[in-house]
PDB file of C-alpha atoms in Angstrom:
ATOM      1  CA  MET A   1      74.764 105.991 104.803  1.00  0.00           C
ATOM      2  CA  SER A   2      73.578 107.906 107.854  1.00  0.00           C
ATOM      3  CA  VAL A   3      75.321 107.543 111.189  1.00  0.00           C
ATOM      4  CA  THR A   4      72.226 105.998 112.745  1.00  0.00           C
ATOM      5  CA  SER A   5      71.957 103.328 110.042  1.00  0.00           C
ATOM      6  CA  ARG A   6      75.541 102.126 110.355  1.00  0.00           C
ATOM      7  CA  LYS A   7      76.086  98.739 111.882  1.00  0.00           C
ATOM      8  CA  PRO A   8      78.843  98.468 114.515  1.00  0.00           C
ATOM      9  CA  VAL A   9      82.453  97.681 113.748  1.00  0.00           C
ATOM     10  CA  HIS A  10      83.725  94.659 115.675  1.00  0.00           C
ATOM     11  CA  LEU A  11      87.268  94.502 117.024  1.00  0.00           C
ATOM     12  CA  ALA A  12      88.488  91.047 118.005  1.00  0.00           C
ATOM     13  CA  LEU A  13      90.425  90.873 121.263  1.00  0.00           C
ATOM     14  CA  TYR A  14      92.324  87.942 122.727  1.00  0.00           C
ATOM     15  CA  ASP A  15      95.255  87.433 125.051  1.00  0.00           C
ATOM     16  CA  THR A  16      98.505  88.921 123.657  1.00  0.00           C
ATOM     17  CA  PHE A  17      96.659  91.067 121.082  1.00  0.00           C
ATOM     18  CA  ALA A  18      98.880  93.814 119.667  1.00  0.00           C
ATOM     19  CA  ASP A  19      97.241  96.925 121.056  1.00  0.00           C
ATOM     20  CA  TRP A  20      99.046  99.401 118.758  1.00  0.00           C
ATOM     21  CA  GLU A  21      97.968  97.849 115.477  1.00  0.00           C
ATOM     22  CA  THR A  22      94.327  98.919 115.366  1.00  0.00           C
ATOM     23  CA  GLY A  23      94.310 102.239 117.244  1.00  0.00           C
ATOM     24  CA  HIS A  24      94.127 104.470 114.163  1.00  0.00           C
ATOM     25  CA  THR A  25      91.375 102.315 112.716  1.00  0.00           C
ATOM     26  CA  THR A  26      89.096 102.240 115.735  1.00  0.00           C
ATOM     27  CA  ALA A  27      89.740 105.821 116.859  1.00  0.00           C
ATOM     28  CA  TRP A  28      88.804 107.360 113.534  1.00  0.00           C
ATOM     29  CA  LEU A  29      85.876 105.041 112.919  1.00  0.00           C
ATOM     30  CA  ALA A  30      84.507 106.055 116.315  1.00  0.00           C
ATOM     31  CA  ARG A  31      85.120 109.742 115.539  1.00  0.00           C
ATOM     32  CA  VAL A  32      82.969 109.570 112.419  1.00  0.00           C
ATOM     33  CA  GLY A  33      80.141 107.816 114.221  1.00  0.00           C
ATOM     34  CA  TYR A  34      80.729 104.077 114.082  1.00  0.00           C
ATOM     35  CA  GLU A  35      80.089 102.145 117.278  1.00  0.00           C
ATOM     36  CA  VAL A  36      83.143 100.005 118.010  1.00  0.00           C
ATOM     37  CA  ARG A  37      82.314  96.811 119.867  1.00  0.00           C
ATOM     38  CA  THR A  38      84.911  94.378 121.173  1.00  0.00           C
ATOM     39  CA  VAL A  39      84.676  90.606 120.797  1.00  0.00           C
ATOM     40  CA  ALA A  40      86.613  88.059 122.855  1.00  0.00           C
ATOM     41  CA  PRO A  41      86.694  84.268 123.080  1.00  0.00           C
ATOM     42  CA  SER A  42      84.694  84.320 126.316  1.00  0.00           C
ATOM     43  CA  ALA A  43      83.420  86.668 129.016  1.00  0.00           C
ATOM     44  CA  VAL A  44      86.805  86.463 130.773  1.00  0.00           C
ATOM     45  CA  PRO A  45      88.874  89.684 130.375  1.00  0.00           C
ATOM     46  CA  VAL A  46      91.834  89.487 127.998  1.00  0.00           C
ATOM     47  CA  THR A  47      95.272  91.064 128.345  1.00  0.00           C
ATOM     48  CA  SER A  48      97.075  92.762 125.494  1.00  0.00           C
ATOM     49  CA  ILE A  49     100.747  92.368 124.695  1.00  0.00           C
ATOM     50  CA  GLY A  50     101.178  95.803 126.291  1.00  0.00           C
ATOM     51  CA  GLY A  51      99.543  94.706 129.533  1.00  0.00           C
ATOM     52  CA  LEU A  52      96.117  96.308 129.002  1.00  0.00           C
ATOM     53  CA  ARG A  53      93.346  94.287 130.615  1.00  0.00           C
ATOM     54  CA  VAL A  54      90.113  94.525 128.625  1.00  0.00           C
ATOM     55  CA  GLN A  55      86.585  93.317 129.226  1.00  0.00           C
ATOM     56  CA  SER A  56      84.876  92.690 125.896  1.00  0.00           C
ATOM     57  CA  ASP A  57      81.377  93.743 124.854  1.00  0.00           C
ATOM     58  CA  LEU A  58      80.427  90.306 123.566  1.00  0.00           C
ATOM     59  CA  THR A  59      81.769  86.826 123.040  1.00  0.00           C
ATOM     60  CA  LEU A  60      82.708  85.297 119.711  1.00  0.00           C
ATOM     61  CA  ASP A  61      79.755  82.912 119.683  1.00  0.00           C
ATOM     62  CA  GLU A  62      77.423  85.942 119.917  1.00  0.00           C
ATOM     63  CA  LEU A  63      78.874  87.637 116.834  1.00  0.00           C
ATOM     64  CA  ARG A  64      76.971  87.463 113.540  1.00  0.00           C
ATOM     65  CA  PRO A  65      78.106  88.938 110.216  1.00  0.00           C
ATOM     66  CA  GLU A  66      74.687  90.428 109.533  1.00  0.00           C
ATOM     67  CA  ASP A  67      75.044  92.608 112.642  1.00  0.00           C
ATOM     68  CA  SER A  68      78.377  94.087 111.617  1.00  0.00           C
ATOM     69  CA  SER A  69      79.979  96.549 109.210  1.00  0.00           C
ATOM     70  CA  LEU A  70      83.475  95.144 109.643  1.00  0.00           C
ATOM     71  CA  LEU A  71      85.530  92.614 111.611  1.00  0.00           C
ATOM     72  CA  VAL A  72      89.048  93.714 112.604  1.00  0.00           C
ATOM     73  CA  LEU A  73      91.598  91.081 113.645  1.00  0.00           C
ATOM     74  CA  PRO A  74      94.802  92.357 115.296  1.00  0.00           C
ATOM     75  CA  GLY A  75      97.984  90.387 115.572  1.00  0.00           C
ATOM     76  CA  ALA A  76      98.807  88.396 118.697  1.00  0.00           C
ATOM     77  CA  ASP A  77     101.450  85.951 119.851  1.00  0.00           C
ATOM     78  CA  LEU A  78      98.711  83.322 120.067  1.00  0.00           C
ATOM     79  CA  TRP A  79      98.260  83.286 116.285  1.00  0.00           C
ATOM     80  CA  ASP A  80     101.661  81.586 116.031  1.00  0.00           C
ATOM     81  CA  THR A  81     101.908  79.599 119.243  1.00  0.00           C
ATOM     82  CA  SER A  82      98.627  77.672 119.388  1.00  0.00           C
ATOM     83  CA  ASP A  83      95.345  76.954 117.631  1.00  0.00           C
ATOM     84  CA  ASP A  84      93.397  78.973 120.205  1.00  0.00           C
ATOM     85  CA  LEU A  85      92.510  81.702 117.722  1.00  0.00           C
ATOM     86  CA  ALA A  86      91.399  79.406 114.884  1.00  0.00           C
ATOM     87  CA  PRO A  87      87.724  80.153 115.732  1.00  0.00           C
ATOM     88  CA  PHE A  88      88.369  83.803 114.840  1.00  0.00           C
ATOM     89  CA  ALA A  89      89.716  82.745 111.438  1.00  0.00           C
ATOM     90  CA  ARG A  90      86.608  80.631 110.903  1.00  0.00           C
ATOM     91  CA  THR A  91      84.484  83.639 111.845  1.00  0.00           C
ATOM     92  CA  ALA A  92      86.411  85.693 109.286  1.00  0.00           C
ATOM     93  CA  ARG A  93      85.416  83.111 106.674  1.00  0.00           C
ATOM     94  CA  ALA A  94      81.751  83.508 107.653  1.00  0.00           C
ATOM     95  CA  PHE A  95      82.061  87.300 107.338  1.00  0.00           C
ATOM     96  CA  LEU A  96      83.674  87.107 103.915  1.00  0.00           C
ATOM     97  CA  ASP A  97      81.110  84.568 102.745  1.00  0.00           C
ATOM     98  CA  ALA A  98      78.409  87.029 103.837  1.00  0.00           C
ATOM     99  CA  GLY A  99      80.053  89.954 102.020  1.00  0.00           C
ATOM    100  CA  VAL A 100      81.090  91.740 105.218  1.00  0.00           C
ATOM    101  CA  PRO A 101      84.638  93.178 105.195  1.00  0.00           C
ATOM    102  CA  VAL A 102      87.447  91.732 107.309  1.00  0.00           C
ATOM    103  CA  GLY A 103      90.686  93.496 108.204  1.00  0.00           C
ATOM    104  CA  ALA A 104      93.632  91.377 109.376  1.00  0.00           C
ATOM    105  CA  ILE A 105      97.017  92.703 110.416  1.00  0.00           C
ATOM    106  CA  CYS A 106     100.271  91.041 111.482  1.00  0.00           C
ATOM    107  CA  GLY A 107      99.781  87.558 112.951  1.00  0.00           C
ATOM    108  CA  ALA A 108      96.102  87.534 112.057  1.00  0.00           C
ATOM    109  CA  THR A 109      97.146  87.195 108.424  1.00  0.00           C
ATOM    110  CA  ALA A 110      98.824  83.896 109.295  1.00  0.00           C
ATOM    111  CA  GLY A 111      95.618  82.742 110.929  1.00  0.00           C
ATOM    112  CA  LEU A 112      93.694  83.539 107.768  1.00  0.00           C
ATOM    113  CA  ALA A 113      96.361  81.795 105.691  1.00  0.00           C
ATOM    114  CA  ARG A 114      95.926  78.599 107.728  1.00  0.00           C
ATOM    115  CA  GLU A 115      92.171  78.889 107.183  1.00  0.00           C
ATOM    116  CA  GLY A 116      92.726  79.027 103.412  1.00  0.00           C
ATOM    117  CA  LEU A 117      91.365  82.548 103.071  1.00  0.00           C
ATOM    118  CA  LEU A 118      94.483  83.930 101.365  1.00  0.00           C
ATOM    119  CA  ASP A 119      94.861  81.208  98.757  1.00  0.00           C
ATOM    120  CA  ASP A 120      92.769  83.051  96.166  1.00  0.00           C
ATOM    121  CA  ARG A 121      93.028  86.670  97.320  1.00  0.00           C
ATOM    122  CA  ALA A 122      95.758  89.269  96.929  1.00  0.00           C
ATOM    123  CA  HIS A 123      97.260  89.937 100.351  1.00  0.00           C
ATOM    124  CA  THR A 124     100.272  91.050 102.334  1.00  0.00           C
ATOM    125  CA  SER A 125     101.746  90.455 105.778  1.00  0.00           C
ATOM    126  CA  ALA A 126     105.000  90.901 107.690  1.00  0.00           C
ATOM    127  CA  ALA A 127     106.915  89.004 104.995  1.00  0.00           C
ATOM    128  CA  SER A 128     106.171  86.390 102.375  1.00  0.00           C
ATOM    129  CA  GLU A 129     108.362  83.895 104.261  1.00  0.00           C
ATOM    130  CA  TYR A 130     106.253  84.340 107.362  1.00  0.00           C
ATOM    131  CA  LEU A 131     103.110  83.245 105.561  1.00  0.00           C
ATOM    132  CA  ALA A 132     104.924  80.537 103.615  1.00  0.00           C
ATOM    133  CA  ALA A 133     105.728  78.883 106.949  1.00  0.00           C
ATOM    134  CA  THR A 134     102.006  78.238 107.435  1.00  0.00           C
ATOM    135  CA  GLY A 135     102.013  75.911 104.421  1.00  0.00           C
ATOM    136  CA  TYR A 136      99.248  77.881 102.727  1.00  0.00           C
ATOM    137  CA  GLY A 137      98.625  77.832  98.994  1.00  0.00           C
ATOM    138  CA  GLY A 138      98.492  81.559  98.320  1.00  0.00           C
ATOM    139  CA  GLY A 139     102.138  82.454  97.900  1.00  0.00           C
ATOM    140  CA  GLY A 140     101.554  83.530  94.312  1.00  0.00           C
ATOM    141  CA  ARG A 141      99.029  86.134  95.497  1.00  0.00           C
ATOM    142  CA  TYR A 142     101.395  87.763  97.993  1.00  0.00           C
ATOM    143  CA  VAL A 143     101.958  91.492  97.349  1.00  0.00           C
ATOM    144  CA  GLU A 144     104.921  93.480  98.639  1.00  0.00           C
ATOM    145  CA  ALA A 145     102.927  96.477  99.878  1.00  0.00           C
ATOM    146  CA  ASP A 146     102.116  98.296 103.106  1.00  0.00           C
ATOM    147  CA  ALA A 147      98.512  97.100 102.991  1.00  0.00           C
ATOM    148  CA  VAL A 148      96.354  95.343 100.403  1.00  0.00           C
ATOM    149  CA  THR A 149      92.622  95.258  99.734  1.00  0.00           C
ATOM    150  CA  ASP A 150      91.115  92.460  97.672  1.00  0.00           C
ATOM    151  CA  GLY A 151      87.345  92.735  97.650  1.00  0.00           C
ATOM    152  CA  ASP A 152      86.214  92.486 101.250  1.00  0.00           C
ATOM    153  CA  LEU A 153      89.592  91.462 102.686  1.00  0.00           C
ATOM    154  CA  ILE A 154      92.166  93.971 103.937  1.00  0.00           C
ATOM    155  CA  THR A 155      95.605  92.793 105.089  1.00  0.00           C
ATOM    156  CA  ALA A 156      98.703  94.544 106.433  1.00  0.00           C
ATOM    157  CA  GLY A 157     101.978  93.842 108.164  1.00  0.00           C
ATOM    158  CA  PRO A 158     102.747  94.756 111.802  1.00  0.00           C
ATOM    159  CA  THR A 159     104.562  98.000 110.989  1.00  0.00           C
ATOM    160  CA  GLU A 160     101.708  99.477 108.966  1.00  0.00           C
ATOM    161  CA  PRO A 161      98.796 100.420 111.247  1.00  0.00           C
ATOM    162  CA  VAL A 162      98.234 103.682 109.354  1.00  0.00           C
ATOM    163  CA  ALA A 163      98.171 102.030 105.928  1.00  0.00           C
ATOM    164  CA  PHE A 164      95.885  99.358 107.389  1.00  0.00           C
ATOM    165  CA  ALA A 165      93.470 102.035 108.593  1.00  0.00           C
ATOM    166  CA  ARG A 166      93.608 103.827 105.219  1.00  0.00           C
ATOM    167  CA  GLU A 167      92.574 100.647 103.392  1.00  0.00           C
ATOM    168  CA  ILE A 168      89.733 100.026 105.831  1.00  0.00           C
ATOM    169  CA  PHE A 169      88.476 103.599 105.475  1.00  0.00           C
ATOM    170  CA  GLY A 170      88.626 103.285 101.708  1.00  0.00           C
ATOM    171  CA  ARG A 171      86.726  99.999 101.741  1.00  0.00           C
ATOM    172  CA  LEU A 172      83.959 101.308 104.006  1.00  0.00           C
ATOM    173  CA  GLY A 173      83.696 104.399 101.837  1.00  0.00           C
ATOM    174  CA  ASP A 174      82.004 106.722 104.324  1.00  0.00           C
ATOM    175  CA  VAL A 175      84.875 107.780 106.575  1.00  0.00           C
ATOM    176  CA  PHE A 176      86.823 110.217 104.375  1.00  0.00           C
ATOM    177  CA  GLU A 177      85.993 111.226 100.835  1.00  0.00           C
ATOM    178  CA  GLY A 178      88.474 111.415  97.967  1.00  0.00           C
ATOM    179  CA  LYS A 179      91.363 113.739  98.676  1.00  0.00           C
ATOM    180  CA  LYS A 180      90.668 113.781 102.405  1.00  0.00           C
ATOM    181  CA  LEU A 181      91.634 110.115 102.694  1.00  0.00           C
ATOM    182  CA  ASP A 182      94.913 110.869 100.953  1.00  0.00           C
ATOM    183  CA  ALA A 183      95.455 113.865 103.252  1.00  0.00           C
ATOM    184  CA  TRP A 184      94.734 111.764 106.332  1.00  0.00           C
ATOM    185  CA  PHE A 185      97.317 109.206 105.238  1.00  0.00           C
ATOM    186  CA  ARG A 186      99.947 111.835 104.428  1.00  0.00           C
ATOM    187  CA  LEU A 187      99.422 113.462 107.821  1.00  0.00           C
ATOM    188  CA  PHE A 188      99.607 110.349 109.974  1.00  0.00           C
ATOM    189  CA  HIS A 189     101.973 108.226 107.879  1.00  0.00           C
ATOM    190  CA  ASP A 190     104.297 110.826 106.373  1.00  0.00           C
ATOM    191  CA  SER A 191     103.978 113.629 108.967  1.00  0.00           C
ATOM    192  CA  ASP A 192     103.216 116.020 106.112  1.00  0.00           C
ATOM    193  CA  PRO A 193     102.118 119.315 107.719  1.00  0.00           C
ATOM    194  CA  ALA A 194     100.443 120.453 104.497  1.00  0.00           C
ATOM    195  CA  ALA A 195      98.034 117.543 104.833  1.00  0.00           C
ATOM    196  CA  TYR A 196      96.573 118.970 108.050  1.00  0.00           C
ATOM    197  CA  GLU A 197      94.969 121.891 106.224  1.00  0.00           C
ATOM    198  CA  ALA A 198      93.712 119.624 103.449  1.00  0.00           C
ATOM    199  CA  LEU A 199      92.172 117.245 105.978  1.00  0.00           C
ATOM    200  CA  ASN A 200      90.414 120.010 107.897  1.00  0.00           C
ATOM    201  CA  SER A 201      89.301 122.206 104.997  1.00  0.00           C
TER     202      SER A 201
END
């Protein structure tokens, strides 16, 4: 796929979003030529859990799966304290129904669990107990792993932004090839200096 033919990647943003969880993903996707566009509930700026105030590129009601390569949902306090972010989970369902990948990390996995999107897909999160508290029906599909890909759905817990990015890169298939993806992960996850040469060779 050429750079010019790639559709944008969409990063969901909402108040209290965890700004550290998607940095590896968006930075490297941008570096290889993806346009990263941000999506918020409305045109009002949102504030991250780290105090970053962000004006989004578009609103959620303007987002369509057919215009996107990927939807990324970061964690946020709001996933667990209100139903405000339920529309993002419903949008994730529309993306998956359309065959467009969705990546969810940390609290976003609970939002997808409440939407029923984890009932029939292998997945992970912060802990199995965390998702069980949502009352979802997918406990038997929970995997104790850093990050999990099942078809078009990628999930990860809050301490695994690098593994989350690796799974997204692997699913998209045009970010790093073969051994370079492994080298990228070893460099940024394991601090393996030998991986630097492999990544840049």
